[in-house]
Amino acid sequence: MDVQETACRDAFAELSSPAWIHDPYPFLRWLREHDPVHRAASGLFLLSRHADISWAFKATGDAFRGPATGEPARYFPRAARSLSLNLLASTLAMKDPPTHTRLRRLISRDFTMRQIDNLRPSIARIVAARLDRMAPVLERGEAVDLHREFALALPMLVFAELFGMPQDDMFRLAPGIGTILEGLSPHASDSQLAAADAASARVQAYFGDLIQCKRTNPRHDIVSMLVGAHDDDADRLSDAELISMLWGMLLGGFTTTAASIDHAVLAMLAYPQQRHWLQADAAGVKAFVEEVLRCDAPVMFSSIPRIAQRDIELGGVVIPKNADVRVLIASGNRDPDAFADPDRFDPARFYGTSPGMSTEGKIMLSFGHGIHFCLGAQLARVQLAESLPQIQARFPTLALAEQPTRKPSAFLRTFRALPVRLQAQGS
């Protein structure tokens, strides 16, 4: 399909086609310019302009709401028989105030910026250990799959530390996370959803056992804190709420962080003139990380419905009341009306600013915005900030051994393999 000449009937189908898996950005540019408020064949509306997306994020609770109790089956027709879709419906991201306010407060009292920053030494240690593991193979001149050996392994080990889990348990659970995410995509097949449900059942059972373990034998980890009593607060999460919270945190922060690490390493290799940011101060590293997250958002579009509370007109298109609206995050991050020369990799646009804010005052959308801003954003940023300078310092001649291979997904920009090697000096 030549999007320059033919109207797009279904953006989901188009993004799933092999033609756009490697580089979806020409198609996203076409959507922004020709069909910025797109109605897919399923009836979903997709927003692709930065201004519309950032407004939709901020308007949640006003112009938009999450599905009400008993309503998910309307927007997820298979929800009645799907464990994964029911778990998704119970997550923080699907709740509106006042329920959202209560749940966010209960998790935020323990899952704080300070606690995440306290994990930095552990994350730095895990990074160094994974690079130590890769070094002998690379130094023999052999290729290493950085995706498997580092990008996937790091968030697994960090979550094991955060949750107080044995590392082997996390390695057993982790392969199912991508399966669950694919099953939650609006265009997932019945077989994909069934596989997601089987993986969700394993995660749900494990977290149920973990909660009981932490209740009787608490440690210094986030699960122990969340199940523990707070003298100044009689309210606490139920086991069902806590399982939903942990399930959502794992889904939101594992595969996506791995994809961001892969994209960051590819940016290091593709733009060697920008590596100086990783040898600078913390602000320089932060700028490089933010630009990676902008240029290649790991999640293409939101899996969470935003239900229109009234008829809404955007770009000459009327979105009817009760319509399901999703946002194309990857498109908004490449909108030239928000980021000048958006296809150029330029960390300077985030240097010296608040996290996620460009020097022109525009928001990087990969972590969302408003009341549903990603709870694990700081954890992902810390993992990237601790990884990239160490990779650059340890392996300054790192190069691609062969072209990386991506998973065929319209929802997640993830990889099957990212083979790297050390380049001979002077090559």
C-alpha positions as CSV (number, residue, x, y, z in Angstrom):
1,M,0.0,0.0,0.0
2,D,1.4,3.4,-1.0
3,V,0.2,5.7,1.8
4,Q,1.1,8.7,-0.3
5,E,-1.7,7.9,-2.8
6,T,-4.3,5.7,-1.0
7,A,-6.5,6.5,1.9
8,C,-5.8,4.3,5.0
9,R,-8.7,2.1,6.0
10,D,-7.1,0.7,9.1
11,A,-4.0,2.0,10.7
12,F,-3.7,-1.0,13.0
13,A,-3.5,-3.4,10.0
14,E,-1.1,-1.0,8.2
15,L,1.3,-0.9,11.2
16,S,1.2,-4.7,11.4
17,S,2.4,-5.1,7.9
18,P,6.0,-6.1,7.3
19,A,6.5,-3.0,5.3
20,W,6.4,-0.8,8.4
21,I,7.8,-3.0,11.2
22,H,11.4,-1.8,10.7
23,D,10.5,1.9,10.1
24,P,6.9,2.9,10.8
25,Y,7.7,6.7,10.8
26,P,6.9,7.5,7.2
27,F,3.5,6.0,7.7
28,L,3.0,7.8,11.0
29,R,4.0,11.1,9.2
30,W,1.3,10.3,6.6
31,L,-1.3,9.8,9.3
32,R,-0.4,13.1,11.0
33,E,-0.7,15.0,7.7
34,H,-3.7,13.3,6.1
35,D,-5.7,11.5,8.8
36,P,-4.7,12.7,12.3
37,V,-8.0,11.6,13.9
38,H,-8.2,8.2,12.3
39,R,-11.1,5.8,12.8
40,A,-9.9,2.2,12.5
41,A,-12.0,-0.7,11.1
42,S,-12.7,-1.8,14.7
43,G,-14.2,1.6,15.5
44,L,-11.3,2.8,17.6
45,F,-10.1,6.3,17.1
46,L,-6.4,7.0,16.9
47,L,-4.8,10.4,17.5
48,S,-1.4,11.0,15.9
49,R,-0.6,14.7,16.5
50,H,1.4,15.8,19.5
51,A,-1.0,18.5,20.5
52,D,-4.0,16.2,20.4
53,I,-2.2,13.4,22.3
54,S,-0.9,15.7,25.0
55,W,-4.4,17.2,25.4
56,A,-6.0,13.8,25.6
57,F,-3.5,12.8,28.3
58,K,-4.3,15.9,30.3
59,A,-8.1,15.6,29.7
60,T,-8.4,12.2,31.3
61,G,-11.0,12.7,34.0
62,D,-12.7,15.5,32.1
63,A,-13.2,14.9,28.4
64,F,-12.1,11.2,28.8
65,R,-12.6,8.5,31.4
66,G,-11.6,4.9,31.9
67,P,-14.1,2.1,31.5
68,A,-16.6,1.9,34.3
69,T,-17.2,-1.2,36.4
70,G,-18.9,-3.8,34.2
71,E,-18.1,-1.8,31.0
72,P,-14.8,-3.4,29.9
73,A,-16.6,-6.0,27.8
74,R,-18.0,-3.2,25.7
75,Y,-14.5,-2.1,24.7
76,F,-12.8,-5.5,25.1
77,P,-15.5,-7.9,23.7
78,R,-13.4,-10.9,24.9
79,A,-13.0,-9.5,28.4
80,A,-15.7,-11.9,29.8
81,R,-13.5,-14.9,29.2
82,S,-10.0,-13.3,29.4
83,L,-8.0,-13.2,32.6
84,S,-5.5,-10.8,31.1
85,L,-8.1,-8.3,30.0
86,N,-9.8,-8.5,33.4
87,L,-6.4,-7.9,35.1
88,L,-5.9,-4.9,32.8
89,A,-9.3,-3.5,33.7
90,S,-8.3,-3.6,37.4
91,T,-5.0,-1.8,37.0
92,L,-4.3,1.7,38.1
93,A,-4.2,3.0,34.5
94,M,-7.8,2.0,34.0
95,K,-9.1,3.8,37.0
96,D,-10.6,7.2,37.4
97,P,-10.7,9.4,40.5
98,P,-11.5,8.9,43.3
99,T,-10.4,5.2,43.0
100,H,-7.3,6.2,41.0
101,T,-6.4,8.8,43.6
102,R,-6.6,6.3,46.4
103,L,-4.6,3.6,44.6
104,R,-1.9,6.0,43.4
105,R,-1.5,7.4,46.9
106,L,-1.1,3.9,48.4
107,I,1.5,2.8,45.9
108,S,3.3,6.2,45.8
109,R,3.9,6.3,49.6
110,D,6.4,3.4,49.2
111,F,7.4,3.5,45.5
112,T,9.1,6.8,45.8
113,M,11.8,8.6,43.8
114,R,14.1,8.3,46.8
115,Q,13.7,4.5,46.9
116,I,14.4,4.2,43.2
117,D,17.5,6.4,43.5
118,N,18.6,4.2,46.4
119,L,18.6,1.3,43.9
120,R,21.2,3.0,41.7
121,P,24.2,1.3,43.3
122,S,22.5,-2.1,42.8
123,I,21.6,-1.3,39.2
124,A,25.1,-0.1,38.5
125,R,26.4,-3.4,40.0
126,I,24.1,-5.5,37.9
127,V,25.1,-3.5,34.8
128,A,28.8,-4.1,35.5
129,A,28.2,-7.8,36.1
130,R,26.3,-8.3,32.8
131,L,29.1,-6.5,30.9
132,D,31.7,-8.7,32.6
133,R,29.7,-11.7,31.4
134,M,29.8,-10.4,27.8
135,A,33.4,-9.2,27.8
136,P,35.3,-12.5,27.3
137,V,33.2,-13.4,24.3
138,L,33.5,-10.0,22.7
139,E,37.2,-9.9,23.3
140,R,37.7,-13.2,21.5
141,G,36.2,-11.4,18.5
142,E,32.9,-13.2,18.7
143,A,29.4,-11.7,18.4
144,V,27.1,-11.4,21.4
145,D,23.3,-10.9,21.3
146,L,23.1,-7.7,23.4
147,H,19.3,-8.0,23.4
148,R,19.3,-11.3,25.2
149,E,22.4,-11.0,27.3
150,F,21.9,-7.4,28.5
151,A,18.8,-5.5,27.4
152,L,16.4,-8.3,28.6
153,A,18.5,-9.4,31.5
154,L,18.9,-6.0,33.2
155,P,15.2,-5.2,33.9
156,M,14.6,-8.8,34.9
157,L,17.3,-8.6,37.6
158,V,16.3,-5.1,38.6
159,F,12.7,-6.1,39.1
160,A,13.8,-9.2,41.1
161,E,15.8,-6.8,43.4
162,L,12.8,-4.3,43.6
163,F,10.2,-7.0,44.4
164,G,12.5,-9.1,46.6
165,M,12.3,-12.1,44.4
166,P,14.8,-14.8,43.7
167,Q,16.5,-14.1,40.3
168,D,15.6,-17.6,39.0
169,D,11.9,-16.9,39.6
170,M,12.0,-13.7,37.6
171,F,13.8,-15.5,34.7
172,R,11.1,-18.1,34.7
173,L,8.3,-15.5,34.6
174,A,9.9,-13.0,32.2
175,P,9.3,-14.8,28.9
176,G,5.6,-14.5,29.4
177,I,5.5,-10.7,29.7
178,G,5.9,-10.1,26.0
179,T,3.2,-12.7,25.4
180,I,0.8,-10.9,27.7
181,L,1.5,-7.5,26.1
182,E,0.9,-8.9,22.6
183,G,-2.4,-10.4,23.8
184,L,-3.5,-7.0,25.2
185,S,-3.1,-5.3,21.8
186,P,-6.4,-4.3,20.3
187,H,-5.7,-6.4,17.2
188,A,-4.6,-9.5,19.0
189,S,-5.9,-12.9,17.7
190,D,-7.8,-15.3,19.9
191,S,-4.7,-17.5,20.1
192,Q,-2.5,-14.6,21.2
193,L,-5.1,-13.7,23.9
194,A,-5.2,-17.4,25.1
195,A,-1.4,-17.5,25.4
196,A,-1.5,-14.2,27.3
197,D,-4.1,-15.6,29.7
198,A,-2.0,-18.6,30.4
199,A,1.1,-16.4,31.1
200,S,-1.1,-14.0,33.3
201,A,-2.3,-17.0,35.4
202,R,1.3,-17.9,36.2
203,V,2.2,-14.4,37.1
204,Q,-0.9,-14.0,39.2
205,A,-0.3,-17.2,41.1
206,Y,3.3,-16.3,41.8
207,F,2.5,-12.8,43.1
208,G,-0.2,-14.3,45.3
209,D,2.4,-16.6,46.9
210,L,5.0,-13.8,47.1
211,I,2.6,-11.5,49.0
212,Q,1.9,-14.2,51.6
213,C,5.7,-14.8,51.9
214,K,6.4,-11.0,52.5
215,R,3.5,-10.8,55.0
216,T,5.1,-13.4,57.2
217,N,8.8,-12.7,56.4
218,P,9.2,-9.1,55.3
219,R,12.4,-7.7,53.8
220,H,13.5,-4.3,52.5
221,D,11.7,-4.5,49.2
222,I,8.7,-2.8,47.6
223,V,6.4,-5.8,48.1
224,S,7.2,-6.0,51.8
225,M,6.5,-2.3,52.2
226,L,3.2,-2.5,50.3
227,V,1.8,-5.3,52.4
228,G,3.1,-3.8,55.6
229,A,1.1,-1.7,58.0
230,H,1.5,2.1,58.1
231,D,0.9,3.6,61.5
232,D,-0.3,6.9,60.0
233,D,-2.6,5.3,57.5
234,A,-5.3,2.7,58.2
235,D,-6.0,2.2,54.4
236,R,-4.1,-0.5,52.7
237,L,-4.1,-2.4,49.4
238,S,-6.1,-5.6,49.2
239,D,-4.3,-8.7,47.9
240,A,-6.2,-8.5,44.6
241,E,-5.3,-4.8,44.3
242,L,-1.7,-5.5,45.0
243,I,-1.5,-8.4,42.6
244,S,-3.0,-6.2,39.9
245,M,-0.5,-3.4,40.8
246,L,2.5,-5.8,40.6
247,W,1.2,-7.3,37.4
248,G,0.8,-3.9,35.8
249,M,4.3,-2.7,37.0
250,L,5.9,-5.7,35.5
251,L,4.1,-5.4,32.2
252,G,4.7,-1.6,32.0
253,G,8.4,-1.7,32.9
254,F,10.1,-4.9,31.7
255,T,9.7,-5.4,27.9
256,T,9.6,-1.6,27.3
257,T,12.8,-0.9,29.3
258,A,14.5,-3.7,27.3
259,A,13.4,-2.2,24.1
260,S,14.6,1.3,25.2
261,I,18.1,-0.2,26.0
262,D,18.2,-1.8,22.6
263,H,17.3,1.5,20.9
264,A,19.8,3.4,23.0
265,V,22.7,1.1,22.0
266,L,21.6,1.4,18.4
267,A,21.6,5.2,18.7
268,M,25.2,5.0,20.2
269,L,26.3,3.0,17.2
270,A,24.4,5.1,14.6
271,Y,25.4,8.5,15.9
272,P,29.0,8.2,17.3
273,Q,29.3,12.0,17.2
274,Q,26.7,12.1,19.9
275,R,28.5,9.8,22.3
276,H,30.1,12.7,24.1
277,W,26.8,13.2,26.0
278,L,27.5,9.9,27.7
279,Q,30.9,11.1,28.9
280,A,29.6,14.3,30.3
281,D,27.8,15.2,33.5
282,A,24.5,13.6,34.6
283,A,22.6,16.2,32.7
284,G,24.3,15.1,29.5
285,V,23.5,11.5,30.1
286,K,19.9,12.4,30.9
287,A,19.6,14.4,27.7
288,F,20.8,11.4,25.6
289,V,18.3,9.1,27.4
290,E,15.4,11.5,26.8
291,E,16.2,11.8,23.1
292,V,16.3,8.0,22.8
293,L,12.9,7.7,24.4
294,R,11.5,10.4,22.1
295,C,13.0,9.1,18.9
296,D,12.0,5.5,19.5
297,A,9.1,5.1,21.9
298,P,9.0,1.4,22.9
299,V,5.2,1.4,22.8
300,M,3.6,2.6,19.6
301,F,0.2,3.4,20.9
302,S,-1.8,3.2,24.2
303,S,-3.4,-0.1,25.1
304,I,-5.6,1.7,27.6
305,P,-9.0,3.0,26.3
306,R,-9.9,6.6,26.8
307,I,-13.7,6.8,26.6
308,A,-15.1,10.1,25.3
309,Q,-17.5,11.6,27.9
310,R,-19.1,13.8,25.2
311,D,-18.9,14.4,21.5
312,I,-15.4,15.8,20.8
313,E,-14.3,17.6,17.7
314,L,-10.6,17.4,16.7
315,G,-9.2,18.4,13.4
316,G,-12.7,18.6,11.8
317,V,-13.6,15.0,12.9
318,V,-16.3,14.4,15.5
319,I,-15.4,11.7,18.0
320,P,-18.8,10.6,19.4
321,K,-19.6,10.2,23.0
322,N,-18.6,6.8,24.4
323,A,-16.1,6.2,21.6
324,D,-12.8,4.4,22.5
325,V,-9.8,6.7,21.8
326,R,-6.2,5.6,21.7
327,V,-3.1,7.7,21.2
328,L,-0.2,7.0,18.8
329,I,2.7,7.9,21.2
330,A,5.4,7.2,18.6
331,S,3.8,9.6,16.1
332,G,3.4,12.4,18.6
333,N,7.1,12.1,19.5
334,R,8.0,12.7,15.9
335,D,5.6,15.6,15.3
336,P,7.5,18.6,13.7
337,D,5.0,20.9,15.3
338,A,6.4,19.9,18.7
339,F,10.0,18.9,17.9
340,A,12.0,20.7,15.2
341,D,13.6,18.4,12.7
342,P,12.0,15.4,14.6
343,D,13.8,12.6,12.7
344,R,17.2,14.0,13.7
345,F,18.8,12.5,16.8
346,D,19.7,15.5,18.9
347,P,20.1,15.2,22.7
348,A,20.6,19.0,23.0
349,R,16.9,19.4,22.8
350,F,16.6,17.9,26.4
351,Y,19.8,19.3,27.9
352,G,19.3,21.2,31.2
353,T,15.6,20.7,31.3
354,S,13.2,18.9,33.6
355,P,12.8,15.2,32.8
356,G,10.6,14.7,29.7
357,M,10.5,18.4,28.8
358,S,12.3,19.8,25.7
359,T,14.1,23.1,25.6
360,E,11.1,24.4,23.6
361,G,8.7,23.4,26.4
362,K,7.3,20.3,24.6
363,I,6.6,17.0,26.5
364,M,8.2,13.7,25.4
365,L,5.2,11.4,25.4
366,S,6.7,8.0,25.9
367,F,5.7,7.9,29.6
368,G,2.3,9.5,29.1
369,H,1.2,12.6,30.9
370,G,-1.4,13.8,33.4
371,I,-2.9,11.6,36.1
372,H,-1.8,8.4,34.3
373,F,1.8,9.3,34.0
374,C,3.9,6.1,34.1
375,L,4.6,5.1,37.7
376,G,7.9,3.4,36.6
377,A,9.3,6.2,34.5
378,Q,12.1,7.0,36.9
379,L,13.1,3.3,37.3
380,A,13.4,3.0,33.5
381,R,15.4,6.2,33.3
382,V,17.8,5.1,36.0
383,Q,18.5,1.8,34.2
384,L,19.3,3.6,31.0
385,A,21.4,6.3,32.7
386,E,23.4,3.6,34.6
387,S,23.8,1.4,31.5
388,L,24.9,3.6,28.7
389,P,28.0,5.3,30.1
390,Q,29.3,1.9,31.3
391,I,28.7,0.4,27.9
392,Q,30.4,3.3,26.2
393,A,33.4,3.2,28.6
394,R,33.8,-0.6,28.6
395,F,33.3,-1.2,24.8
396,P,34.1,2.0,22.9
397,T,34.6,0.1,19.6
398,L,31.2,-1.8,19.9
399,A,29.6,-2.3,16.5
400,L,26.8,-4.2,14.9
401,A,27.8,-7.8,14.0
402,E,24.8,-8.0,11.7
403,Q,21.5,-6.2,11.3
404,P,19.2,-6.5,14.4
405,T,15.9,-8.4,13.9
406,R,12.6,-7.0,15.3
407,K,9.6,-8.8,16.5
408,P,6.6,-8.4,14.1
409,S,4.5,-6.2,16.3
410,A,2.4,-3.1,15.7
411,F,2.2,-2.4,19.4
412,L,5.7,-2.9,20.8
413,R,8.9,-1.8,19.0
414,T,10.9,-4.8,20.4
415,F,13.7,-7.0,19.1
416,R,14.4,-10.7,18.7
417,A,18.2,-10.2,18.5
418,L,20.7,-7.4,18.5
419,P,24.1,-9.0,17.6
420,V,27.2,-6.9,18.4
421,R,30.9,-7.3,18.3
422,L,34.0,-5.3,19.0
423,Q,35.4,-3.5,15.9
424,A,39.1,-3.7,15.3
425,Q,40.9,-0.4,16.0
426,G,41.2,1.7,12.9
427,S,38.5,-0.1,11.0
